C-alpha cells in the first residue's frame, strides 16, 4: 500500500534540511506545506518562544472518511550535532551519512513514515480514522517542545511516537527521570602561598561523586553524573563547582531514593572535609535542586494502540514485541497527561553518532505496520 521508493525520497529530502534543536524553522516550513498539500488542517504553535527556538510544534488533523477514535502520530523535527550539511549515502540496504555528520534518521525516518502513510491513504481514497499529527521541536535537549504543547488541541488519546531503533520493538514502558544540579561552594585561597586557608570545592565534589552509586543500579534504575564545571585557575583553590547529573527508574520509590542518595553524598563529603581556620569551622556549602525531567511511560499490553500494532504486525507477517526502554521520548510527556502512546522503532541505528544509519527493510516494515494499524483503528 505504501510506496517505499517515495518514502525513501521523502527521507532523503528531509535529512538534507538542517534542523538542529532550536533552529527547526526551515524544516517546519517545509512540513507545513507538505501537510497542507495532503489536505490537513495545519497550525504551528507558539512553543518556539517558550523554548527559545525559531519554530514551534506543528499540529495537523486529517478528518478521514472513517469513524473511530482519533489516532496520534508523532515524531520530532530537531537533530543533534554535528547535523548541518548532511549528505546521505545509499549503501546497499541502508542509508548512512558521509561520515562527517549524523544522518538525522533520528527522527526524520519517523516523519517520512508519517507523510508516506498520509499520502497512501489519500491517493487510494481509503477510509481512515481521524489522524492527528504532531511534529515537535527540541526533543533532543529534553523533550522541550512536547512539554510546551497545548494538549487541549488534541482529541486523540491513543497513538504512536516513531522515535526508536529496531522496527521489531514497540516500547510501552520507560522510566521516569529526575535531573540533579548541585553547586558546591568552598573557599578560595592562593594555592601556593596559603592553601590551608582554602576549601576546594572540586575536591569536595570529587569525594561526593566517589561515594555515589552510579551506572546501572538494578534492572530498572540508572544514574549518571554527566557535567562538571568549576574552578578559575590552576593556582587558586577553587571555591565553586557545579555538578549536573540524572537518575532514572521505572519505580518511583527507587527514583526518589536514588536522587536523595546523590544529594546526600555531597552533604556527607562536605561534612567530612571541614577545616578549622582560627576560631572558625569552615565547611563547603551545598545547594541542590532535583527537578522531574519526565514521568514514566507504562502502557498495558491491552491498550488500544498496542492491540492495533500487534494485529497490523500479524497481517504484515512482521515480528513485533512489546518492550521496556531505558530512554525517554515525547511519548513520556503525552502519557503523563493520561494519553496512551507507544514508541515504535523505525530502523534507525547508532543514533547521535556520525556512524548513524537507517536500515531500509525495517524502515519499510514500520511504514507498512503504521498504515495497517490505522486500518485496524477505523470502525467499519
Ligand atoms: Zn529521537
Short mmCIF file of C-alpha atoms and ligand atoms in Angstrom, two decimals:
data_model
loop_
_atom_site.label_atom_id
_atom_site.label_comp_id
_atom_site.label_asym_id
_atom_site.label_seq_id
_atom_site.Cartn_x
_atom_site.Cartn_y
_atom_site.Cartn_z
CA UNK A 1 0.00 0.00 0.00
CA UNK A 2 2.81 2.39 0.79
CA UNK A 3 5.31 3.44 -1.87
CA UNK A 4 8.70 2.60 -0.40
CA UNK A 5 10.66 4.45 -3.11
CA UNK A 6 8.70 7.61 -2.48
CA UNK A 7 9.10 7.20 1.29
CA UNK A 8 12.87 6.87 0.83
CA UNK A 9 12.94 10.01 -1.36
CA UNK A 10 10.99 11.90 1.30
CA UNK A 11 13.51 10.78 3.89
CA UNK A 12 16.46 11.90 1.75
CA UNK A 13 14.84 15.31 1.22
CA UNK A 14 14.23 15.74 4.96
CA UNK A 15 17.76 14.86 6.07
CA UNK A 16 19.20 17.42 3.64
CA UNK A 17 17.33 20.19 5.50
CA UNK A 18 19.33 21.39 8.51
CA UNK A 19 17.28 21.29 11.71
CA UNK A 20 19.44 21.47 14.82
CA UNK A 21 17.47 21.90 18.06
CA UNK A 22 16.20 25.50 18.42
CA UNK A 23 16.59 26.03 14.63
CA UNK A 24 13.76 23.99 13.16
CA UNK A 25 12.20 26.82 11.15
CA UNK A 26 13.23 25.62 7.70
CA UNK A 27 12.04 22.06 8.14
CA UNK A 28 8.87 23.30 9.87
CA UNK A 29 8.02 25.49 6.86
CA UNK A 30 8.66 22.54 4.55
CA UNK A 31 6.39 20.28 6.61
CA UNK A 32 3.63 22.89 6.90
CA UNK A 33 3.48 22.96 3.10
CA UNK A 34 3.57 19.16 2.80
CA UNK A 35 0.77 18.68 5.34
CA UNK A 36 -1.42 21.33 3.67
CA UNK A 37 -0.86 19.68 0.29
CA UNK A 38 -2.01 16.41 1.85
CA UNK A 39 -5.25 18.11 2.89
CA UNK A 40 -4.64 18.59 6.60
CA UNK A 41 -5.66 21.48 8.83
CA UNK A 42 -2.29 22.75 9.98
CA UNK A 43 -1.01 25.12 12.61
CA UNK A 44 2.35 25.88 14.15
CA UNK A 45 2.02 26.64 17.86
CA UNK A 46 3.86 29.31 19.84
CA UNK A 47 6.23 26.95 21.64
CA UNK A 48 9.16 28.42 19.69
CA UNK A 49 9.04 31.40 22.03
CA UNK A 50 8.61 29.18 25.09
CA UNK A 51 11.68 27.06 24.35
CA UNK A 52 13.83 29.84 22.86
CA UNK A 53 13.87 28.45 19.32
CA UNK A 54 12.82 29.79 15.91
CA UNK A 55 9.88 27.43 15.27
CA UNK A 56 7.02 25.86 17.18
CA UNK A 57 5.44 22.42 17.21
CA UNK A 58 3.29 21.54 14.21
CA UNK A 59 -0.23 20.17 14.64
CA UNK A 60 -2.18 18.76 11.76
CA UNK A 61 -5.53 16.98 11.60
CA UNK A 62 -6.86 14.73 8.88
CA UNK A 63 -10.55 14.04 9.44
CA UNK A 64 -10.84 10.99 7.17
CA UNK A 65 -13.98 9.29 6.00
CA UNK A 66 -13.79 6.51 8.55
CA UNK A 67 -15.15 6.62 12.06
CA UNK A 68 -13.39 5.56 15.19
CA UNK A 69 -11.21 7.21 17.77
CA UNK A 70 -8.67 9.79 16.61
CA UNK A 71 -5.14 8.42 16.42
CA UNK A 72 -1.99 10.42 17.16
CA UNK A 73 1.15 10.02 15.03
CA UNK A 74 4.17 11.96 16.25
CA UNK A 75 7.87 12.47 15.55
CA UNK A 76 10.37 15.22 16.34
CA UNK A 77 11.91 17.67 13.86
CA UNK A 78 15.17 18.53 15.61
CA UNK A 79 18.50 16.73 15.37
CA UNK A 80 21.68 16.58 17.47
CA UNK A 81 25.04 17.86 16.25
CA UNK A 82 27.07 17.56 14.12
CA UNK A 83 23.97 17.74 11.95
CA UNK A 84 24.44 20.57 9.46
CA UNK A 85 25.03 19.84 5.76
CA UNK A 86 24.08 16.15 5.93
CA UNK A 87 24.99 14.30 2.71
CA UNK A 88 23.12 10.98 2.77
CA UNK A 89 24.75 8.00 1.08
CA UNK A 90 22.86 4.92 -0.11
CA UNK A 91 24.87 1.87 0.82
CA UNK A 92 23.04 -1.30 -0.26
CA UNK A 93 20.08 -1.80 2.07
CA UNK A 94 20.99 1.10 4.30
CA UNK A 95 21.35 4.86 4.20
CA UNK A 96 24.18 6.48 6.13
CA UNK A 97 25.82 9.89 6.26
CA UNK A 98 29.15 10.58 4.57
CA UNK A 99 30.77 10.09 7.97
CA UNK A 100 31.24 13.78 8.84
CA UNK A 101 27.78 14.31 10.34
CA UNK A 102 24.97 12.39 11.93
CA UNK A 103 22.34 11.15 9.46
CA UNK A 104 19.23 12.50 11.17
CA UNK A 105 17.24 9.27 10.83
CA UNK A 106 16.54 10.25 14.45
CA UNK A 107 13.89 11.33 13.83
CA UNK A 108 13.34 12.14 10.15
CA UNK A 109 12.70 8.45 9.46
CA UNK A 110 9.62 8.86 11.70
CA UNK A 111 8.49 11.99 9.86
CA UNK A 112 8.96 10.32 6.44
CA UNK A 113 6.86 7.32 7.52
CA UNK A 114 4.02 9.57 8.74
CA UNK A 115 3.99 11.60 5.49
CA UNK A 116 4.00 8.45 3.34
CA UNK A 117 1.17 6.86 5.29
CA UNK A 118 -0.94 10.01 4.85
CA UNK A 119 -0.16 10.04 1.11
CA UNK A 120 -1.06 6.39 0.73
CA UNK A 121 -4.48 6.86 2.34
CA UNK A 122 -5.13 9.98 0.31
CA UNK A 123 -4.26 8.58 -3.11
CA UNK A 124 -6.24 5.38 -2.60
CA UNK A 125 -9.14 7.27 -1.01
CA UNK A 126 -9.28 4.67 1.74
CA UNK A 127 -11.19 5.37 4.95
CA UNK A 128 -9.08 6.11 7.98
CA UNK A 129 -9.86 7.27 11.49
CA UNK A 130 -9.21 10.95 12.30
CA UNK A 131 -5.42 11.26 12.32
CA UNK A 132 -3.71 13.91 14.42
CA UNK A 133 -0.09 14.57 13.51
CA UNK A 134 2.30 16.33 15.88
CA UNK A 135 5.85 17.21 14.82
CA UNK A 136 7.70 18.57 17.85
CA UNK A 137 10.68 20.89 18.26
CA UNK A 138 13.54 20.49 20.73
CA UNK A 139 13.05 16.86 21.69
CA UNK A 140 16.78 16.26 21.99
CA UNK A 141 17.62 18.87 24.66
CA UNK A 142 14.93 17.42 26.97
CA UNK A 143 11.51 16.93 25.35
CA UNK A 144 11.09 20.71 25.46
CA UNK A 145 8.66 21.02 22.56
CA UNK A 146 6.39 18.25 23.85
CA UNK A 147 6.43 19.77 27.34
CA UNK A 148 5.15 23.08 25.97
CA UNK A 149 2.41 21.52 23.81
CA UNK A 150 -1.17 22.63 24.41
CA UNK A 151 -2.66 19.19 24.60
CA UNK A 152 -6.15 20.63 24.53
CA UNK A 153 -5.61 20.91 20.77
CA UNK A 154 -5.63 17.11 20.57
CA UNK A 155 -8.61 14.82 20.77
CA UNK A 156 -6.60 11.62 20.25
CA UNK A 157 -5.99 9.51 23.34
CA UNK A 158 -4.13 6.73 21.59
CA UNK A 159 -1.30 6.61 19.11
CA UNK A 160 2.36 6.25 18.28
CA UNK A 161 5.56 8.14 18.55
CA UNK A 162 8.01 6.91 15.88
CA UNK A 163 11.35 7.56 17.54
CA UNK A 164 13.44 4.49 18.30
CA UNK A 165 15.62 1.85 16.66
CA UNK A 166 14.50 -1.69 15.86
CA UNK A 167 11.27 -1.99 13.88
CA UNK A 168 10.58 -5.12 15.93
CA UNK A 169 10.37 -3.11 19.17
CA UNK A 170 7.19 -1.50 20.42
CA UNK A 171 8.23 0.35 23.55
CA UNK A 172 5.42 0.50 26.06
CA UNK A 173 7.37 1.03 29.29
CA UNK A 174 10.03 3.62 30.04
CA UNK A 175 11.49 5.13 33.20
CA UNK A 176 10.75 8.42 34.93
CA UNK A 177 13.77 10.71 35.18
CA UNK A 178 15.00 13.33 37.65
CA UNK A 179 17.66 15.91 36.86
CA UNK A 180 20.05 16.92 39.57
CA UNK A 181 22.09 20.11 39.84
CA UNK A 182 24.40 20.64 42.79
CA UNK A 183 26.65 23.63 43.43
CA UNK A 184 29.45 23.18 45.94
CA UNK A 185 30.81 26.40 47.45
CA UNK A 186 34.21 26.18 49.11
CA UNK A 187 36.68 28.92 49.91
CA UNK A 188 39.26 30.44 47.55
CA UNK A 189 42.92 30.83 48.55
CA UNK A 190 46.28 31.09 46.81
CA UNK A 191 47.27 27.50 46.10
CA UNK A 192 50.97 28.10 46.66
CA UNK A 193 51.03 30.70 49.41
CA UNK A 194 48.21 29.68 51.76
CA UNK A 195 46.33 26.59 50.57
CA UNK A 196 45.41 25.74 54.18
CA UNK A 197 43.06 28.75 54.19
CA UNK A 198 41.13 27.35 51.24
CA UNK A 199 38.41 24.75 50.88
CA UNK A 200 38.49 23.07 47.48
CA UNK A 201 35.00 22.78 46.03
CA UNK A 202 36.38 20.43 43.38
CA UNK A 203 37.80 18.09 45.99
CA UNK A 204 34.51 18.01 47.89
CA UNK A 205 32.62 17.29 44.65
CA UNK A 206 35.10 14.56 43.72
CA UNK A 207 34.70 12.96 47.13
CA UNK A 208 30.91 13.13 46.80
CA UNK A 209 30.95 11.51 43.37
CA UNK A 210 33.36 8.80 44.58
CA UNK A 211 30.81 7.89 47.29
CA UNK A 212 27.93 7.72 44.85
CA UNK A 213 26.13 4.69 43.42
CA UNK A 214 26.11 5.34 39.66
CA UNK A 215 25.57 3.44 36.44
CA UNK A 216 23.09 0.56 36.22
CA UNK A 217 21.82 0.12 39.76
CA UNK A 218 19.26 -2.61 39.17
CA UNK A 219 17.11 -3.86 36.30
CA UNK A 220 15.02 -0.69 36.30
CA UNK A 221 17.19 2.06 37.77
CA UNK A 222 20.19 4.01 36.39
CA UNK A 223 22.12 7.11 37.44
CA UNK A 224 24.81 9.31 35.92
CA UNK A 225 26.90 12.40 36.60
CA UNK A 226 27.25 13.99 33.20
CA UNK A 227 28.63 17.51 33.59
CA UNK A 228 31.04 19.19 35.95
CA UNK A 229 32.34 22.74 35.76
CA UNK A 230 34.19 24.91 38.20
CA UNK A 231 37.43 26.49 39.25
CA UNK A 232 39.09 29.63 37.90
CA UNK A 233 42.86 28.99 37.65
CA UNK A 234 45.43 26.29 38.41
CA UNK A 235 46.94 28.35 41.25
CA UNK A 236 43.68 29.12 43.04
CA UNK A 237 41.93 26.72 45.40
CA UNK A 238 38.55 26.51 43.68
CA UNK A 239 35.65 27.98 45.61
CA UNK A 240 32.86 26.82 43.37
CA UNK A 241 31.90 23.86 41.23
CA UNK A 242 28.61 22.85 39.66
CA UNK A 243 27.79 19.21 39.01
CA UNK A 244 24.85 18.01 36.90
CA UNK A 245 23.50 14.51 36.69
CA UNK A 246 20.38 12.41 36.41
CA UNK A 247 18.64 9.37 37.82
CA UNK A 248 16.04 7.21 36.10
CA UNK A 249 13.81 4.41 37.29
CA UNK A 250 10.67 2.56 36.30
CA UNK A 251 9.84 2.62 40.04
CA UNK A 252 9.00 5.97 41.67
CA UNK A 253 10.24 4.97 45.13
CA UNK A 254 13.59 3.83 43.80
CA UNK A 255 13.93 7.04 41.84
CA UNK A 256 13.22 9.21 44.88
CA UNK A 257 15.68 7.18 46.96
CA UNK A 258 18.44 7.45 44.34
CA UNK A 259 18.01 11.20 43.84
CA UNK A 260 18.13 11.73 47.62
CA UNK A 261 21.20 9.47 47.88
CA UNK A 262 23.06 11.56 45.29
CA UNK A 263 22.38 14.80 47.16
CA UNK A 264 23.27 13.19 50.50
CA UNK A 265 26.69 12.20 49.14
CA UNK A 266 27.51 15.90 48.67
CA UNK A 267 26.46 16.77 52.23
CA UNK A 268 28.47 13.84 53.61
CA UNK A 269 31.54 14.85 51.59
CA UNK A 270 31.23 18.45 52.79
CA UNK A 271 30.95 17.35 56.43
CA UNK A 272 33.99 15.07 56.07
CA UNK A 273 36.24 17.88 54.90
CA UNK A 274 35.57 20.66 57.36
CA UNK A 275 38.67 22.58 58.47
CA UNK A 276 39.36 24.96 61.33
CA UNK A 277 40.61 28.41 60.35
CA UNK A 278 41.36 30.11 63.67
CA UNK A 279 38.12 30.02 65.62
CA UNK A 280 36.06 29.36 62.57
CA UNK A 281 34.91 25.95 61.31
CA UNK A 282 34.95 26.08 57.52
CA UNK A 283 32.79 23.63 55.62
CA UNK A 284 31.72 23.62 51.99
CA UNK A 285 28.15 24.68 51.35
CA UNK A 286 25.88 22.58 49.18
CA UNK A 287 22.99 23.93 47.11
CA UNK A 288 20.98 21.30 45.31
CA UNK A 289 17.93 21.10 43.11
CA UNK A 290 16.17 17.98 41.88
CA UNK A 291 13.70 18.52 39.05
CA UNK A 292 11.45 15.98 37.42
CA UNK A 293 12.55 15.70 33.81
CA UNK A 294 9.72 13.45 32.69
CA UNK A 295 7.34 10.86 34.07
CA UNK A 296 7.43 7.19 33.32
CA UNK A 297 5.70 5.52 30.42
CA UNK A 298 3.65 2.47 31.33
CA UNK A 299 1.12 1.10 28.89
CA UNK A 300 -0.67 -2.17 29.40
CA UNK A 301 -0.48 -4.75 26.65
CA UNK A 302 -4.24 -4.36 26.35
CA UNK A 303 -4.00 -0.67 25.41
CA UNK A 304 -5.76 0.02 22.09
CA UNK A 305 -2.62 1.13 20.24
CA UNK A 306 -0.76 -2.00 21.34
CA UNK A 307 -3.57 -4.19 20.05
CA UNK A 308 -3.72 -2.32 16.72
CA UNK A 309 0.02 -2.56 16.19
CA UNK A 310 0.21 -6.26 17.10
CA UNK A 311 -2.67 -7.05 14.75
CA UNK A 312 -1.04 -4.97 11.99
CA UNK A 313 2.20 -6.88 12.57
CA UNK A 314 0.39 -10.23 12.26
CA UNK A 315 -1.12 -9.14 8.95
CA UNK A 316 2.21 -7.86 7.65
CA UNK A 317 3.94 -11.04 8.89
CA UNK A 318 6.26 -8.81 10.87
CA UNK A 319 7.64 -9.75 14.26
CA UNK A 320 6.97 -7.01 16.82
CA UNK A 321 7.42 -7.38 20.57
CA UNK A 322 6.36 -5.15 23.46
CA UNK A 323 9.45 -3.97 25.31
CA UNK A 324 10.83 -1.69 28.00
CA UNK A 325 13.32 1.06 27.27
CA UNK A 326 15.76 2.93 29.48
CA UNK A 327 15.33 6.04 27.36
CA UNK A 328 12.85 8.90 27.40
CA UNK A 329 10.95 10.35 24.45
CA UNK A 330 7.99 12.57 23.69
CA UNK A 331 5.68 9.62 24.49
CA UNK A 332 6.61 10.02 28.17
CA UNK A 333 5.17 13.54 28.07
CA UNK A 334 1.99 12.56 26.22
CA UNK A 335 1.42 9.67 28.61
CA UNK A 336 1.88 11.80 31.70
CA UNK A 337 -1.26 13.62 30.52
CA UNK A 338 -3.23 10.40 30.50
CA UNK A 339 -2.75 9.56 26.82
CA UNK A 340 -1.78 6.02 25.73
CA UNK A 341 1.10 6.48 23.32
CA UNK A 342 3.68 3.79 22.49
CA UNK A 343 7.01 4.25 20.69
CA UNK A 344 7.63 2.10 17.60
CA UNK A 345 11.10 1.72 16.04
CA UNK A 346 11.83 2.96 12.51
CA UNK A 347 15.08 1.15 11.64
CA UNK A 348 17.48 3.87 12.82
CA UNK A 349 20.79 2.71 14.33
CA UNK A 350 23.88 4.19 16.03
CA UNK A 351 21.98 7.41 16.63
CA UNK A 352 23.75 10.51 17.95
CA UNK A 353 26.99 9.42 16.21
CA UNK A 354 28.49 10.11 12.79
CA UNK A 355 28.06 6.38 12.15
CA UNK A 356 24.25 6.69 12.28
CA UNK A 357 22.38 4.75 9.60
CA UNK A 358 18.89 3.66 8.58
CA UNK A 359 18.06 0.04 7.73
CA UNK A 360 15.68 0.30 4.80
CA UNK A 361 13.91 -3.03 5.32
CA UNK A 362 12.99 -2.02 8.86
CA UNK A 363 12.00 1.48 7.74
CA UNK A 364 9.67 -0.03 5.14
CA UNK A 365 8.24 -2.53 7.63
CA UNK A 366 7.29 0.24 10.05
CA UNK A 367 5.69 2.18 7.19
CA UNK A 368 3.53 -0.87 6.36
CA UNK A 369 2.70 -1.53 10.00
CA UNK A 370 1.63 2.07 10.69
CA UNK A 371 -0.55 2.07 7.58
CA UNK A 372 -2.18 -1.20 8.56
CA UNK A 373 -2.50 -0.14 12.21
CA UNK A 374 -4.66 2.83 11.11
CA UNK A 375 -6.85 0.40 9.21
CA UNK A 376 -7.24 -1.57 12.46
CA UNK A 377 -8.27 1.59 14.28
CA UNK A 378 -11.01 2.57 11.85
CA UNK A 379 -14.53 1.36 12.65
CA UNK A 380 -16.16 -0.30 9.72
ZN1 LIG B 1 14.81 10.95 18.62
#
